[in-house]
GROMACS .gro file of C-alpha atoms in nm:
model
  488
    1MET     CA    1   0.101  -0.184  -1.022
    2VAL     CA    2  -0.166  -0.174  -0.803
    3VAL     CA    3  -0.463  -0.353  -0.749
    4GLY     CA    4  -0.741  -0.409  -0.507
    5LEU     CA    5  -1.070  -0.287  -0.348
    6SER     CA    6  -1.150  -0.137  -0.056
    7HIS     CA    7  -1.412  -0.001   0.156
    8ARG     CA    8  -1.437   0.343  -0.170
    9SER     CA    9  -1.502   0.067  -0.415
   10ALA     CA   10  -1.704  -0.263  -0.312
   11PRO     CA   11  -1.992  -0.312   0.013
   12LEU     CA   12  -1.850  -0.469   0.303
   13GLU     CA   13  -2.049  -0.760   0.233
   14VAL     CA   14  -1.758  -0.826  -0.056
   15LEU     CA   15  -1.477  -0.664   0.148
   16GLU     CA   16  -1.578  -0.944   0.397
   17ARG     CA   17  -1.609  -1.216   0.095
   18ALA     CA   18  -1.236  -1.136   0.038
   19ALA     CA   19  -1.075  -1.090   0.412
   20LEU     CA   20  -0.744  -1.275   0.444
   21ASP     CA   21  -0.608  -1.310   0.770
   22ALA     CA   22  -0.281  -1.281   0.782
   23GLY     CA   23  -0.102  -1.615   0.606
   24SER     CA   24  -0.350  -1.593   0.353
   25ALA     CA   25  -0.257  -1.220   0.282
   26ARG     CA   26   0.159  -1.374   0.245
   27ALA     CA   27   0.077  -1.622   0.112
   28LEU     CA   28  -0.108  -1.370  -0.188
   29ALA     CA   29   0.193  -1.208  -0.217
   30VAL     CA   30   0.346  -1.472  -0.317
   31ALA     CA   31   0.138  -1.679  -0.548
   32ALA     CA   32   0.164  -1.414  -0.725
   33CYS     CA   33   0.516  -1.309  -0.832
   34GLY     CA   34   0.447  -1.701  -0.947
   35GLY     CA   35   0.270  -1.475  -1.248
   36GLU     CA   36   0.499  -1.430  -1.542
   37ASP     CA   37   0.495  -1.056  -1.545
   38VAL     CA   38   0.525  -1.010  -1.209
   39ALA     CA   39   0.836  -0.969  -1.047
   40GLU     CA   40   0.713  -0.804  -0.721
   41ALA     CA   41   0.461  -0.777  -0.484
   42VAL     CA   42   0.298  -0.684  -0.104
   43VAL     CA   43  -0.032  -0.724   0.013
   44LEU     CA   44  -0.219  -0.490   0.219
   45SER     CA   45  -0.491  -0.629   0.444
   46THR     CA   46  -0.719  -0.427   0.649
   47CYS     CA   47  -1.048  -0.453   0.785
   48ASN     CA   48  -1.204  -0.180   0.508
   49ARG     CA   49  -0.855  -0.290   0.258
   50LEU     CA   50  -0.750  -0.587   0.087
   51GLU     CA   51  -0.405  -0.396  -0.241
   52VAL     CA   52  -0.120  -0.690  -0.475
   53TYR     CA   53   0.133  -0.344  -0.493
   54SER     CA   54   0.314  -0.518  -0.770
   55GLU     CA   55   0.638  -0.459  -0.966
   56VAL     CA   56   0.464  -0.579  -1.334
   57ALA     CA   57   0.631  -0.618  -1.631
   58SER     CA   58   0.350  -0.502  -1.879
   59PHE     CA   59   0.055  -0.366  -1.794
   60HIS     CA   60  -0.231  -0.664  -1.957
   61GLY     CA   61  -0.010  -0.882  -1.852
   62GLY     CA   62   0.003  -0.796  -1.505
   63LEU     CA   63  -0.357  -0.734  -1.466
   64ALA     CA   64  -0.416  -1.062  -1.557
   65ASP     CA   65  -0.185  -1.259  -1.318
   66LEU     CA   66  -0.302  -1.016  -1.085
   67GLY     CA   67  -0.666  -1.073  -1.120
   68GLY     CA   68  -0.638  -1.440  -1.085
   69ALA     CA   69  -0.443  -1.449  -0.811
   70LEU     CA   70  -0.654  -1.275  -0.598
   71ALA     CA   71  -0.970  -1.473  -0.724
   72ARG     CA   72  -0.808  -1.774  -0.585
   73ALA     CA   73  -0.676  -1.613  -0.272
   74THR     CA   74  -1.033  -1.523  -0.165
   75GLY     CA   75  -1.254  -1.777  -0.284
   76VAL     CA   76  -1.473  -1.519  -0.495
   77PRO     CA   77  -1.583  -1.559  -0.878
   78LEU     CA   78  -1.296  -1.333  -1.142
   79PRO     CA   79  -1.585  -1.193  -1.270
   80GLU     CA   80  -1.806  -1.183  -0.924
   81LEU     CA   81  -1.475  -0.939  -0.841
   82THR     CA   82  -1.360  -0.792  -1.095
   83GLU     CA   83  -1.698  -0.542  -1.049
   84HIS     CA   84  -1.550  -0.358  -0.709
   85LEU     CA   85  -1.211  -0.404  -0.838
   86TYR     CA   86  -0.986  -0.053  -0.872
   87VAL     CA   87  -0.674  -0.035  -1.037
   88HIS     CA   88  -0.361   0.163  -1.002
   89TYR     CA   89  -0.054   0.189  -1.295
   90ALA     CA   90   0.307   0.348  -1.314
   91ASP     CA   91   0.266   0.703  -1.148
   92GLY     CA   92  -0.107   0.671  -1.026
   93ALA     CA   93  -0.053   0.379  -0.778
   94VAL     CA   94   0.230   0.620  -0.666
   95GLU     CA   95   0.026   0.870  -0.554
   96HIS     CA   96  -0.231   0.554  -0.453
   97LEU     CA   97   0.008   0.443  -0.230
   98PHE     CA   98   0.156   0.777  -0.072
   99THR     CA   99  -0.206   0.853  -0.010
  100VAL     CA  100  -0.342   0.526   0.122
  101VAL     CA  101  -0.034   0.499   0.370
  102CYS     CA  102  -0.138   0.922   0.462
  103GLY     CA  103  -0.461   0.828   0.620
  104LEU     CA  104  -0.542   1.046   0.338
  105ASP     CA  105  -0.858   0.735   0.183
  106SER     CA  106  -0.920   0.499   0.531
  107MET     CA  107  -1.253   0.498   0.640
  108ALA     CA  108  -1.164   0.701   0.857
  109VAL     CA  109  -1.006   1.017   0.719
  110GLY     CA  110  -0.614   1.107   0.836
  111GLU     CA  111  -0.590   0.803   1.054
  112SER     CA  112  -0.238   0.681   1.177
  113GLN     CA  113  -0.277   0.313   1.208
  114VAL     CA  114  -0.241   0.217   0.866
  115LEU     CA  115   0.146   0.329   0.864
  116GLY     CA  116   0.097  -0.010   1.101
  117GLN     CA  117   0.009  -0.219   0.851
  118VAL     CA  118   0.166  -0.080   0.554
  119ARG     CA  119   0.477  -0.137   0.759
  120SER     CA  120   0.404  -0.501   0.891
  121ALA     CA  121   0.314  -0.561   0.485
  122LEU     CA  122   0.649  -0.528   0.387
  123ARG     CA  123   0.881  -0.643   0.672
  124ARG     CA  124   0.640  -0.968   0.557
  125GLY     CA  125   0.709  -0.917   0.149
  126GLN     CA  126   1.131  -0.916   0.262
  127GLU     CA  127   1.117  -1.267   0.550
  128ASP     CA  128   0.961  -1.438   0.263
  129GLY     CA  129   1.126  -1.304  -0.035
  130SER     CA  130   0.842  -1.134  -0.290
  131VAL     CA  131   0.940  -0.764  -0.229
  132GLY     CA  132   1.297  -0.700  -0.365
  133THR     CA  133   1.449  -0.356  -0.504
  134VAL     CA  134   1.227  -0.160  -0.614
  135LEU     CA  135   0.890  -0.310  -0.340
  136ASP     CA  136   1.120  -0.220  -0.053
  137GLY     CA  137   1.214   0.164  -0.158
  138LEU     CA  138   0.849   0.313  -0.233
  139LEU     CA  139   0.757   0.115   0.008
  140GLN     CA  140   1.029   0.223   0.290
  141ARG     CA  141   0.931   0.624   0.070
  142ALA     CA  142   0.559   0.570   0.163
  143LEU     CA  143   0.647   0.594   0.549
  144ARG     CA  144   0.823   0.847   0.488
  145VAL     CA  145   0.597   1.061   0.388
  146GLY     CA  146   0.401   0.947   0.588
  147LYS     CA  147   0.515   1.034   0.898
  148ARG     CA  148   0.586   1.410   0.723
  149ALA     CA  149   0.205   1.434   0.708
  150HIS     CA  150   0.139   1.310   1.052
  151THR     CA  151   0.447   1.587   1.137
  152GLU     CA  152   0.362   1.842   0.936
  153THR     CA  153  -0.013   1.860   0.817
  154GLY     CA  154  -0.273   1.934   1.130
  155LEU     CA  155  -0.388   1.540   0.952
  156ASP     CA  156  -0.372   1.480   1.275
  157HIS     CA  157  -0.640   1.689   1.412
  158ALA     CA  158  -0.832   1.570   1.068
  159GLY     CA  159  -0.838   1.134   1.116
  160HIS     CA  160  -1.183   1.031   1.325
  161SER     CA  161  -0.999   0.679   1.476
  162LEU     CA  162  -1.333   0.399   1.442
  163VAL     CA  163  -1.269   0.344   1.754
  164GLU     CA  164  -1.285   0.602   1.961
  165ALA     CA  165  -1.615   0.704   1.701
  166GLY     CA  166  -1.766   0.394   1.786
  167LEU     CA  167  -1.710   0.470   2.191
  168ALA     CA  168  -1.853   0.814   2.114
  169HIS     CA  169  -2.177   0.691   2.145
  170ALA     CA  170  -2.151   0.486   2.479
  171ARG     CA  171  -2.235   0.788   2.619
  172ASP     CA  172  -2.552   0.789   2.436
  173VAL     CA  173  -2.651   0.380   2.529
  174VAL     CA  174  -2.438   0.308   2.908
  175GLY     CA  175  -2.399   0.669   3.044
  176PRO     CA  176  -2.019   0.889   3.084
  177LEU     CA  177  -1.763   0.623   2.937
  178GLU     CA  178  -1.592   0.648   3.280
  179GLY     CA  179  -1.668   0.436   3.468
  180ALA     CA  180  -1.767   0.225   3.309
  181ARG     CA  181  -1.661  -0.141   3.161
  182VAL     CA  182  -1.500  -0.260   2.865
  183LEU     CA  183  -1.473  -0.608   2.783
  184VAL     CA  184  -1.243  -0.640   2.445
  185VAL     CA  185  -1.237  -0.963   2.217
  186GLY     CA  186  -0.839  -1.046   2.056
  187ALA     CA  187  -0.547  -0.891   2.087
  188GLY     CA  188  -0.428  -0.858   1.751
  189ALA     CA  189  -0.306  -0.458   1.624
  190MET     CA  190  -0.710  -0.320   1.617
  191SER     CA  191  -0.788  -0.475   1.974
  192ALA     CA  192  -0.431  -0.281   2.107
  193LEU     CA  193  -0.554   0.044   1.942
  194ALA     CA  194  -0.933  -0.009   2.114
  195VAL     CA  195  -0.772  -0.123   2.486
  196THR     CA  196  -0.583   0.166   2.473
  197THR     CA  197  -0.784   0.421   2.367
  198ALA     CA  198  -1.037   0.337   2.623
  199HIS     CA  199  -0.821   0.391   2.863
  200ARG     CA  200  -0.783   0.690   2.743
  201LEU     CA  201  -1.067   0.887   2.734
  202GLY     CA  202  -1.112   0.716   3.088
  203ALA     CA  203  -1.279   0.320   3.085
  204GLY     CA  204  -1.332   0.294   3.469
  205SER     CA  205  -1.218  -0.118   3.368
  206VAL     CA  206  -1.038  -0.256   3.072
  207THR     CA  207  -1.115  -0.683   3.014
  208VAL     CA  208  -0.905  -0.836   2.766
  209VAL     CA  209  -1.027  -1.183   2.616
  210ASN     CA  210  -0.795  -1.346   2.369
  211ARG     CA  211  -0.801  -1.680   2.230
  212THR     CA  212  -0.326  -1.667   2.383
  213ALA     CA  213  -0.373  -1.568   2.664
  214ALA     CA  214  -0.066  -1.401   2.727
  215ARG     CA  215  -0.141  -1.161   2.424
  216ALA     CA  216  -0.462  -1.089   2.662
  217GLN     CA  217  -0.236  -1.055   2.960
  218ARG     CA  218   0.018  -0.837   2.770
  219LEU     CA  219  -0.183  -0.646   2.661
  220ALA     CA  220  -0.474  -0.592   3.015
  221GLU     CA  221  -0.163  -0.530   3.218
  222ALA     CA  222   0.014  -0.228   2.963
  223VAL     CA  223  -0.298  -0.063   3.120
  224GLY     CA  224  -0.378  -0.237   3.415
  225GLY     CA  225  -0.684  -0.454   3.322
  226ARG     CA  226  -0.767  -0.809   3.362
  227TRP     CA  227  -0.753  -1.083   3.097
  228ARG     CA  228  -0.912  -1.385   2.986
  229ALA     CA  229  -0.830  -1.668   2.748
  230LEU     CA  230  -1.158  -1.676   2.511
  231GLY     CA  231  -1.095  -2.103   2.489
  232GLU     CA  232  -1.176  -2.122   2.863
  233SER     CA  233  -1.506  -2.267   2.932
  234GLY     CA  234  -1.787  -1.976   3.019
  235ALA     CA  235  -1.534  -1.665   2.960
  236LEU     CA  236  -1.661  -1.444   2.740
  237GLU     CA  237  -1.995  -1.513   2.868
  238ARG     CA  238  -1.936  -1.371   3.221
  239GLU     CA  239  -1.722  -1.157   3.036
  240LEU     CA  240  -1.984  -1.008   2.840
  241ALA     CA  241  -2.309  -0.974   3.123
  242ALA     CA  242  -2.021  -0.773   3.322
  243ALA     CA  243  -1.919  -0.483   3.025
  244ASP     CA  244  -2.108  -0.195   2.926
  245VAL     CA  245  -1.932  -0.153   2.631
  246VAL     CA  246  -1.805  -0.429   2.302
  247LEU     CA  247  -1.553  -0.418   2.079
  248SER     CA  248  -1.431  -0.734   1.900
  249CYS     CA  249  -1.193  -0.755   1.622
  250THR     CA  250  -1.015  -1.054   1.663
  251GLY     CA  251  -1.017  -1.149   1.255
  252ALA     CA  252  -1.132  -1.486   1.321
  253VAL     CA  253  -1.327  -1.708   1.048
  254GLY     CA  254  -1.685  -1.651   1.131
  255HIS     CA  255  -1.890  -1.528   1.441
  256VAL     CA  256  -1.724  -1.513   1.799
  257VAL     CA  257  -1.922  -1.306   1.931
  258ASP     CA  258  -2.304  -1.528   1.846
  259ALA     CA  259  -2.679  -1.427   1.973
  260ALA     CA  260  -2.717  -1.737   2.173
  261THR     CA  261  -2.434  -1.569   2.409
  262VAL     CA  262  -2.487  -1.242   2.440
  263GLY     CA  263  -2.875  -1.317   2.521
  264ALA     CA  264  -2.698  -1.615   2.804
  265ALA     CA  265  -2.527  -1.339   2.891
  266ARG     CA  266  -2.785  -1.059   2.912
  267ALA     CA  267  -2.988  -1.324   3.136
  268LEU     CA  268  -2.744  -1.325   3.357
  269ARG     CA  269  -2.640  -0.990   3.355
  270SER     CA  270  -3.004  -0.902   3.442
  271GLY     CA  271  -2.893  -1.063   3.773
  272GLY     CA  272  -3.104  -1.412   3.727
  273ALA     CA  273  -3.064  -1.765   3.513
  274PRO     CA  274  -3.202  -1.782   3.138
  275GLY     CA  275  -3.563  -1.705   3.108
  276GLY     CA  276  -3.510  -1.494   3.431
  277SER     CA  277  -3.787  -1.206   3.411
  278GLY     CA  278  -3.467  -0.898   3.580
  279THR     CA  279  -3.420  -0.635   3.283
  280ALA     CA  280  -3.063  -0.592   3.179
  281ALA     CA  281  -2.945  -0.256   3.158
  282PRO     CA  282  -2.806  -0.085   2.815
  283GLN     CA  283  -2.530  -0.212   2.608
  284LEU     CA  284  -2.305  -0.135   2.343
  285VAL     CA  285  -2.066  -0.335   2.121
  286LEU     CA  286  -1.835  -0.250   1.903
  287ASP     CA  287  -1.800  -0.440   1.525
  288LEU     CA  288  -1.398  -0.310   1.465
  289ALA     CA  289  -1.337  -0.681   1.226
  290LEU     CA  290  -1.375  -0.769   0.894
  291PRO     CA  291  -1.455  -1.079   0.879
  292ARG     CA  292  -1.725  -0.931   1.104
  293ASP     CA  293  -1.695  -1.102   1.443
  294VAL     CA  294  -2.060  -1.028   1.625
  295ALA     CA  295  -2.376  -1.196   1.391
  296PRO     CA  296  -2.560  -0.959   1.288
  297GLU     CA  297  -2.893  -1.100   1.513
  298VAL     CA  298  -2.701  -0.972   1.817
  299GLY     CA  299  -2.786  -0.582   1.741
  300ARG     CA  300  -3.199  -0.749   1.756
  301LEU     CA  301  -3.115  -0.820   2.132
  302PRO     CA  302  -3.359  -0.589   2.372
  303GLY     CA  303  -3.102  -0.368   2.549
  304VAL     CA  304  -2.846  -0.403   2.276
  305VAL     CA  305  -2.692  -0.141   2.054
  306LEU     CA  306  -2.447  -0.332   1.751
  307MET     CA  307  -2.264  -0.120   1.583
  308ASP     CA  308  -2.027  -0.270   1.310
  309LEU     CA  309  -1.789  -0.096   1.020
  310ALA     CA  310  -2.050  -0.047   0.738
  311GLY     CA  311  -2.227   0.211   1.010
  312LEU     CA  312  -1.927   0.369   1.169
  313GLY     CA  313  -1.790   0.420   0.810
  314GLU     CA  314  -2.110   0.571   0.678
  315GLU     CA  315  -2.032   0.833   1.038
  316LEU     CA  316  -1.764   0.940   0.895
  317GLY     CA  317  -1.741   1.054   0.604
  318GLU     CA  318  -2.086   1.268   0.722
  319GLU     CA  319  -1.859   1.404   1.023
  320ALA     CA  320  -1.622   1.473   0.847
  321ALA     CA  321  -1.803   1.646   0.534
  322GLY     CA  322  -1.989   1.818   0.926
  323ARG     CA  323  -1.647   2.024   1.010
  324GLY     CA  324  -1.627   2.286   0.791
  325ALA     CA  325  -1.315   2.435   0.620
  326GLY     CA  326  -1.031   2.355   0.952
  327VAL     CA  327  -1.061   2.040   0.860
  328ALA     CA  328  -1.050   2.086   0.416
  329ALA     CA  329  -0.766   2.315   0.456
  330ASP     CA  330  -0.596   2.028   0.663
  331LEU     CA  331  -0.656   1.753   0.428
  332ALA     CA  332  -0.525   1.974   0.156
  333ASP     CA  333  -0.176   2.057   0.321
  334ALA     CA  334  -0.174   1.692   0.383
  335ARG     CA  335  -0.236   1.657  -0.010
  336ALA     CA  336  -0.009   1.897  -0.142
  337VAL     CA  337   0.257   1.646   0.037
  338VAL     CA  338   0.175   1.352  -0.126
  339ALA     CA  339   0.163   1.511  -0.529
  340GLU     CA  340   0.527   1.705  -0.405
  341GLU     CA  341   0.627   1.380  -0.278
  342ALA     CA  342   0.553   1.076  -0.571
  343ALA     CA  343   0.626   1.344  -0.732
  344ALA     CA  344   0.999   1.341  -0.635
  345TYR     CA  345   1.041   0.993  -0.612
  346LEU     CA  346   0.923   0.967  -1.038
  347ALA     CA  347   1.155   1.251  -1.058
  348GLU     CA  348   1.378   1.058  -0.866
  349ARG     CA  349   1.324   0.668  -1.059
  350ARG     CA  350   1.316   0.848  -1.436
  351ALA     CA  351   1.672   0.955  -1.307
  352ALA     CA  352   1.740   0.622  -1.223
  353ALA     CA  353   1.677   0.500  -1.479
  354VAL     CA  354   1.886   0.717  -1.738
  355ALA     CA  355   2.175   0.559  -1.489
  356PRO     CA  356   2.203   0.299  -1.771
  357THR     CA  357   2.212   0.441  -2.063
  358VAL     CA  358   2.421   0.723  -2.013
  359VAL     CA  359   2.709   0.382  -1.814
  360ALA     CA  360   2.659   0.278  -2.164
  361LEU     CA  361   2.776   0.551  -2.365
  362ARG     CA  362   3.038   0.626  -2.162
  363THR     CA  363   3.187   0.288  -2.156
  364GLN     CA  364   3.109   0.352  -2.519
  365ALA     CA  365   3.273   0.628  -2.546
  366ARG     CA  366   3.616   0.532  -2.327
  367GLU     CA  367   3.641   0.208  -2.565
  368VAL     CA  368   3.661   0.435  -2.880
  369ALA     CA  369   3.897   0.680  -2.710
  370ASP     CA  370   4.114   0.342  -2.576
  371ALA     CA  371   4.066   0.210  -2.946
  372GLU     CA  372   4.215   0.510  -3.111
  373LEU     CA  373   4.464   0.548  -2.843
  374GLU     CA  374   4.633   0.125  -2.876
  375ARG     CA  375   4.658   0.266  -3.320
  376LEU     CA  376   4.844   0.557  -3.232
  377ARG     CA  377   5.113   0.271  -3.033
  378ALA     CA  378   5.058   0.078  -3.288
  379ARG     CA  379   5.105   0.327  -3.584
  380LEU     CA  380   5.435   0.499  -3.405
  381ARG     CA  381   5.618   0.140  -3.398
  382GLN     CA  382   5.570   0.042  -3.743
  383HIS     CA  383   5.658   0.434  -3.848
  384LEU     CA  384   5.915   0.490  -3.551
  385GLY     CA  385   6.045   0.217  -3.433
  386GLU     CA  386   5.941   0.277  -3.110
  387ASP     CA  387   5.583   0.355  -2.831
  388LEU     CA  388   5.589   0.706  -2.678
  389ASP     CA  389   5.735   0.844  -2.363
  390GLU     CA  390   5.530   0.691  -2.084
  391ARG     CA  391   5.481   1.137  -1.948
  392VAL     CA  392   5.392   1.218  -2.326
  393GLU     CA  393   5.141   0.912  -2.363
  394ALA     CA  394   5.040   0.960  -2.016
  395GLU     CA  395   4.886   1.328  -2.050
  396VAL     CA  396   4.737   1.273  -2.453
  397ALA     CA  397   4.517   0.991  -2.282
  398GLN     CA  398   4.459   1.227  -2.027
  399THR     CA  399   4.368   1.476  -2.273
  400LEU     CA  400   4.156   1.180  -2.509
  401HIS     CA  401   3.990   1.140  -2.213
  402ARG     CA  402   3.874   1.468  -2.121
  403VAL     CA  403   3.769   1.561  -2.477
  404VAL     CA  404   3.510   1.313  -2.440
  405SER     CA  405   3.395   1.376  -2.066
  406ALA     CA  406   3.317   1.723  -2.240
  407LEU     CA  407   3.162   1.606  -2.550
  408LEU     CA  408   2.952   1.383  -2.312
  409HIS     CA  409   2.916   1.647  -2.069
  410THR     CA  410   2.586   1.834  -2.154
  411PRO     CA  411   2.425   1.533  -2.380
  412THR     CA  412   2.395   1.367  -2.078
  413VAL     CA  413   2.270   1.597  -1.856
  414ARG     CA  414   1.969   1.720  -2.043
  415MET     CA  415   1.900   1.358  -2.072
  416LYS     CA  416   1.866   1.292  -1.741
  417THR     CA  417   1.666   1.653  -1.704
  418LEU     CA  418   1.489   1.543  -2.008
  419ALA     CA  419   1.370   1.173  -1.874
  420ALA     CA  420   1.195   1.353  -1.519
  421ASP     CA  421   0.948   1.396  -1.827
  422ALA     CA  422   0.689   1.144  -1.766
  423SER     CA  423   0.543   1.248  -2.156
  424HIS     CA  424   0.855   1.202  -2.390
  425GLY     CA  425   1.104   1.141  -2.119
  426PRO     CA  426   1.130   0.832  -2.223
  427ALA     CA  427   1.178   0.925  -2.597
  428TYR     CA  428   1.441   1.090  -2.512
  429VAL     CA  429   1.674   0.833  -2.382
  430GLU     CA  430   1.567   0.542  -2.667
  431ALA     CA  431   1.645   0.833  -2.898
  432VAL     CA  432   2.068   0.868  -2.746
  433ARG     CA  433   1.987   0.458  -2.724
  434GLU     CA  434   1.899   0.443  -3.148
  435LEU     CA  435   2.133   0.742  -3.230
  436PHE     CA  436   2.458   0.541  -3.049
  437ASP     CA  437   2.375   0.220  -3.158
  438LEU     CA  438   2.414   0.102  -2.740
  439ASP     CA  439   2.302  -0.256  -2.644
  440PRO     CA  440   1.935  -0.237  -2.631
  441VAL     CA  441   1.930  -0.541  -2.358
  442GLY     CA  442   2.211  -0.401  -2.123
  443THR     CA  443   2.111  -0.052  -2.109
  444ARG     CA  444   1.704  -0.109  -2.094
  445ALA     CA  445   1.559   0.142  -1.827
  446PRO     CA  446   1.304  -0.097  -1.638
  447GLU     CA  447   0.993   0.159  -1.729
  448VAL     CA  448   0.721   0.045  -1.947
  449VAL     CA  449   0.511   0.292  -1.847
  450SER     CA  450   0.534   0.496  -2.169
  451ASP     CA  451   0.481   0.137  -2.451
  452ALA     CA  452   0.187   0.034  -2.173
  453LEU     CA  453   0.017   0.355  -2.125
  454ARG     CA  454   0.056   0.375  -2.501
  455ALA     CA  455  -0.178   0.045  -2.540
  456PHE     CA  456  -0.367   0.090  -2.285
  457PRO     CA  457  -0.501   0.474  -2.292
  458GLU     CA  458  -0.772   0.420  -1.939
  459ALA     CA  459  -0.437   0.316  -1.743
  460ARG     CA  460  -0.444   0.698  -1.671
  461SER     CA  461  -0.695   0.765  -1.545
  462ALA     CA  462  -0.867   0.770  -1.142
  463PRO     CA  463  -0.952   0.634  -0.893
  464GLY     CA  464  -0.975   0.332  -1.129
  465VAL     CA  465  -0.885   0.160  -1.479
  466ARG     CA  466  -1.277   0.242  -1.646
  467GLY     CA  467  -1.378   0.213  -1.941
  468SER     CA  468  -1.619   0.187  -2.278
  469ASP     CA  469  -1.488  -0.057  -2.448
  470GLY     CA  470  -1.471  -0.330  -2.190
  471SER     CA  471  -1.028  -0.303  -2.204
  472LEU     CA  472  -1.015  -0.473  -1.836
  473ALA     CA  473  -1.232  -0.719  -1.910
  474GLN     CA  474  -1.109  -0.834  -2.249
  475ALA     CA  475  -0.794  -0.850  -2.053
  476LEU     CA  476  -0.899  -1.008  -1.782
  477GLY     CA  477  -1.052  -1.282  -2.008
  478LEU     CA  478  -1.395  -1.202  -1.904
  479ARG     CA  479  -1.501  -0.932  -2.211
  480ARG     CA  480  -1.438  -0.982  -2.540
  481PRO     CA  481  -1.443  -0.701  -2.819
  482GLY     CA  482  -1.837  -0.557  -2.909
  483ASP     CA  483  -1.994  -0.716  -2.624
  484GLY     CA  484  -2.084  -0.357  -2.482
  485GLY     CA  485  -2.175  -0.230  -2.196
  486GLU     CA  486  -1.957  -0.046  -1.916
  487THR     CA  487  -1.639  -0.193  -1.742
  488ARG     CA  488  -1.533  -0.100  -1.429
   0.00000   0.00000   0.00000
C-alpha cells in the first residue's frame, strides 16, 4: 500500500506544512510499523512529495494505521490531510512506485534525482529495521527499473530538471549565465545538483553557503568554487550582495533568506549603505526548498525576481505539453517499461506465493508414500517374518516416489501458471488447499489482494481511491455511512 500526497494532489502550502526532514521521515517509517496492520514501511520525502510505502495485512487496517501515522508526523489534522491524500494498493502500488522512480510522476518529468532519493529512503529503512524482505526486494527492483528506463528510452531527453528550468530565466533577468555569479544556499542533494548544473552551464563563479562549513567546502571544491559558513556574522548578506543568481535548498524549518537580509544585501550591491540612493543590479532568486527557504516578501523587492517550486512546476508542465510528439514518444516508451516491469514483478510474486502450497502438497504426498512403505514392511514381517531386501526396498521406494511426482507434476505446473492470473489465481491456490486439506496457516501465501479488493472495490482505481460512499473516510474514522458527499 502507498499512502501519500504530492504536487499532483496538494497545493504548495499543504506540502510545505506536511514536509518532513530526514530524521522525521525515519521516525515516521518506524512509527508506521508500530501499527497493528503494518509489517514494513519506508518513507519517501522529497521537495514535492511525501509517501509511505508499506506491506500491510489488510486494506482498511493498513490505511487507518498509515493515515494516523502521517497526521501525527506532519502535525496536519487527519480530516484536512485526507483531502489531499491518494492511496494505491496491491498491483497499483507497485506500478506507482515504478512510475515515481522513473521520474514520470515528478514535477520535472523524467528527472533522475528521484533514483537517489529512493535509494536513500531504502538505506534508512534497512538501517532502522522498518524495511523487511518484501519492501527490500520491491525497492531494489524499482531502482533497476528506473535505471533501465533512463538507459533504454529517451526519457533523459524528455526530462528537464528544476535547476535547469530555473537557470533558464537567468538570461532574461541578469543576462547570460556565462560569467554570472551564482550563490547556492545549502549543501544537500538538491544543492549539489544546483552546483554541478550551474558549473556545467558555464556560470562565472559558484559560491556555497551552508551551516556546516565542511560540507560547503566539499561541494564548492568539486567545481573550483568558494564556500562560507552560514553562521558567520554577515556572511549571507555579503554573499547575497555579490550574487547575480541565488539558489536555495536547505530543508530547514523557517525562512533562511528573509526580506530584511535581502534588502540589506541589495543596498550593499548598489554600492552604498542601507538607505543609500544607488541602484542595485537585478537578481534572480530560485527557492527550490520545501518548506520554502525564501520569504515570499523577497519577491516584492525592487530588482528581485523570485521563483519557487509552484511557479517552476507550472512552467515545466506547460513546457512538456508544448514539446510535441517526440517527448510524447519518449514518455510512452518509459511507461511501457514501467508496465512491463510491474507485470513481471507481480507475476513473480504471485508465483512465489504459490510455493508454500506446492511444498505442502509435495510434503503431504511424500508422507503418504513413506507411510505406505512402512505398512508394506510391517505386512512382510507379519506374513514372511522378514523385511524387504535393501535393493528391492530402494527400487520400490523410488518407483513409488516417481509415481507420486508424475501425478503431481501437471497440477503444480498448472497451479504456478494459473497463480499469475491476478483475478483468479488466489482462488485456484485456495481450491488446492481445500481439496488436499493442506495446513491453512503454514501454507497460506502472503497475498491479501483478492479479499481486500472484494471488500473495497474502489481500491482498483488510480491515481487515487475515489468513491461516493465515503468508504475511505470511514476507514480513517472520518465519516459514518450515510453522511453523504464524495470522498477522495
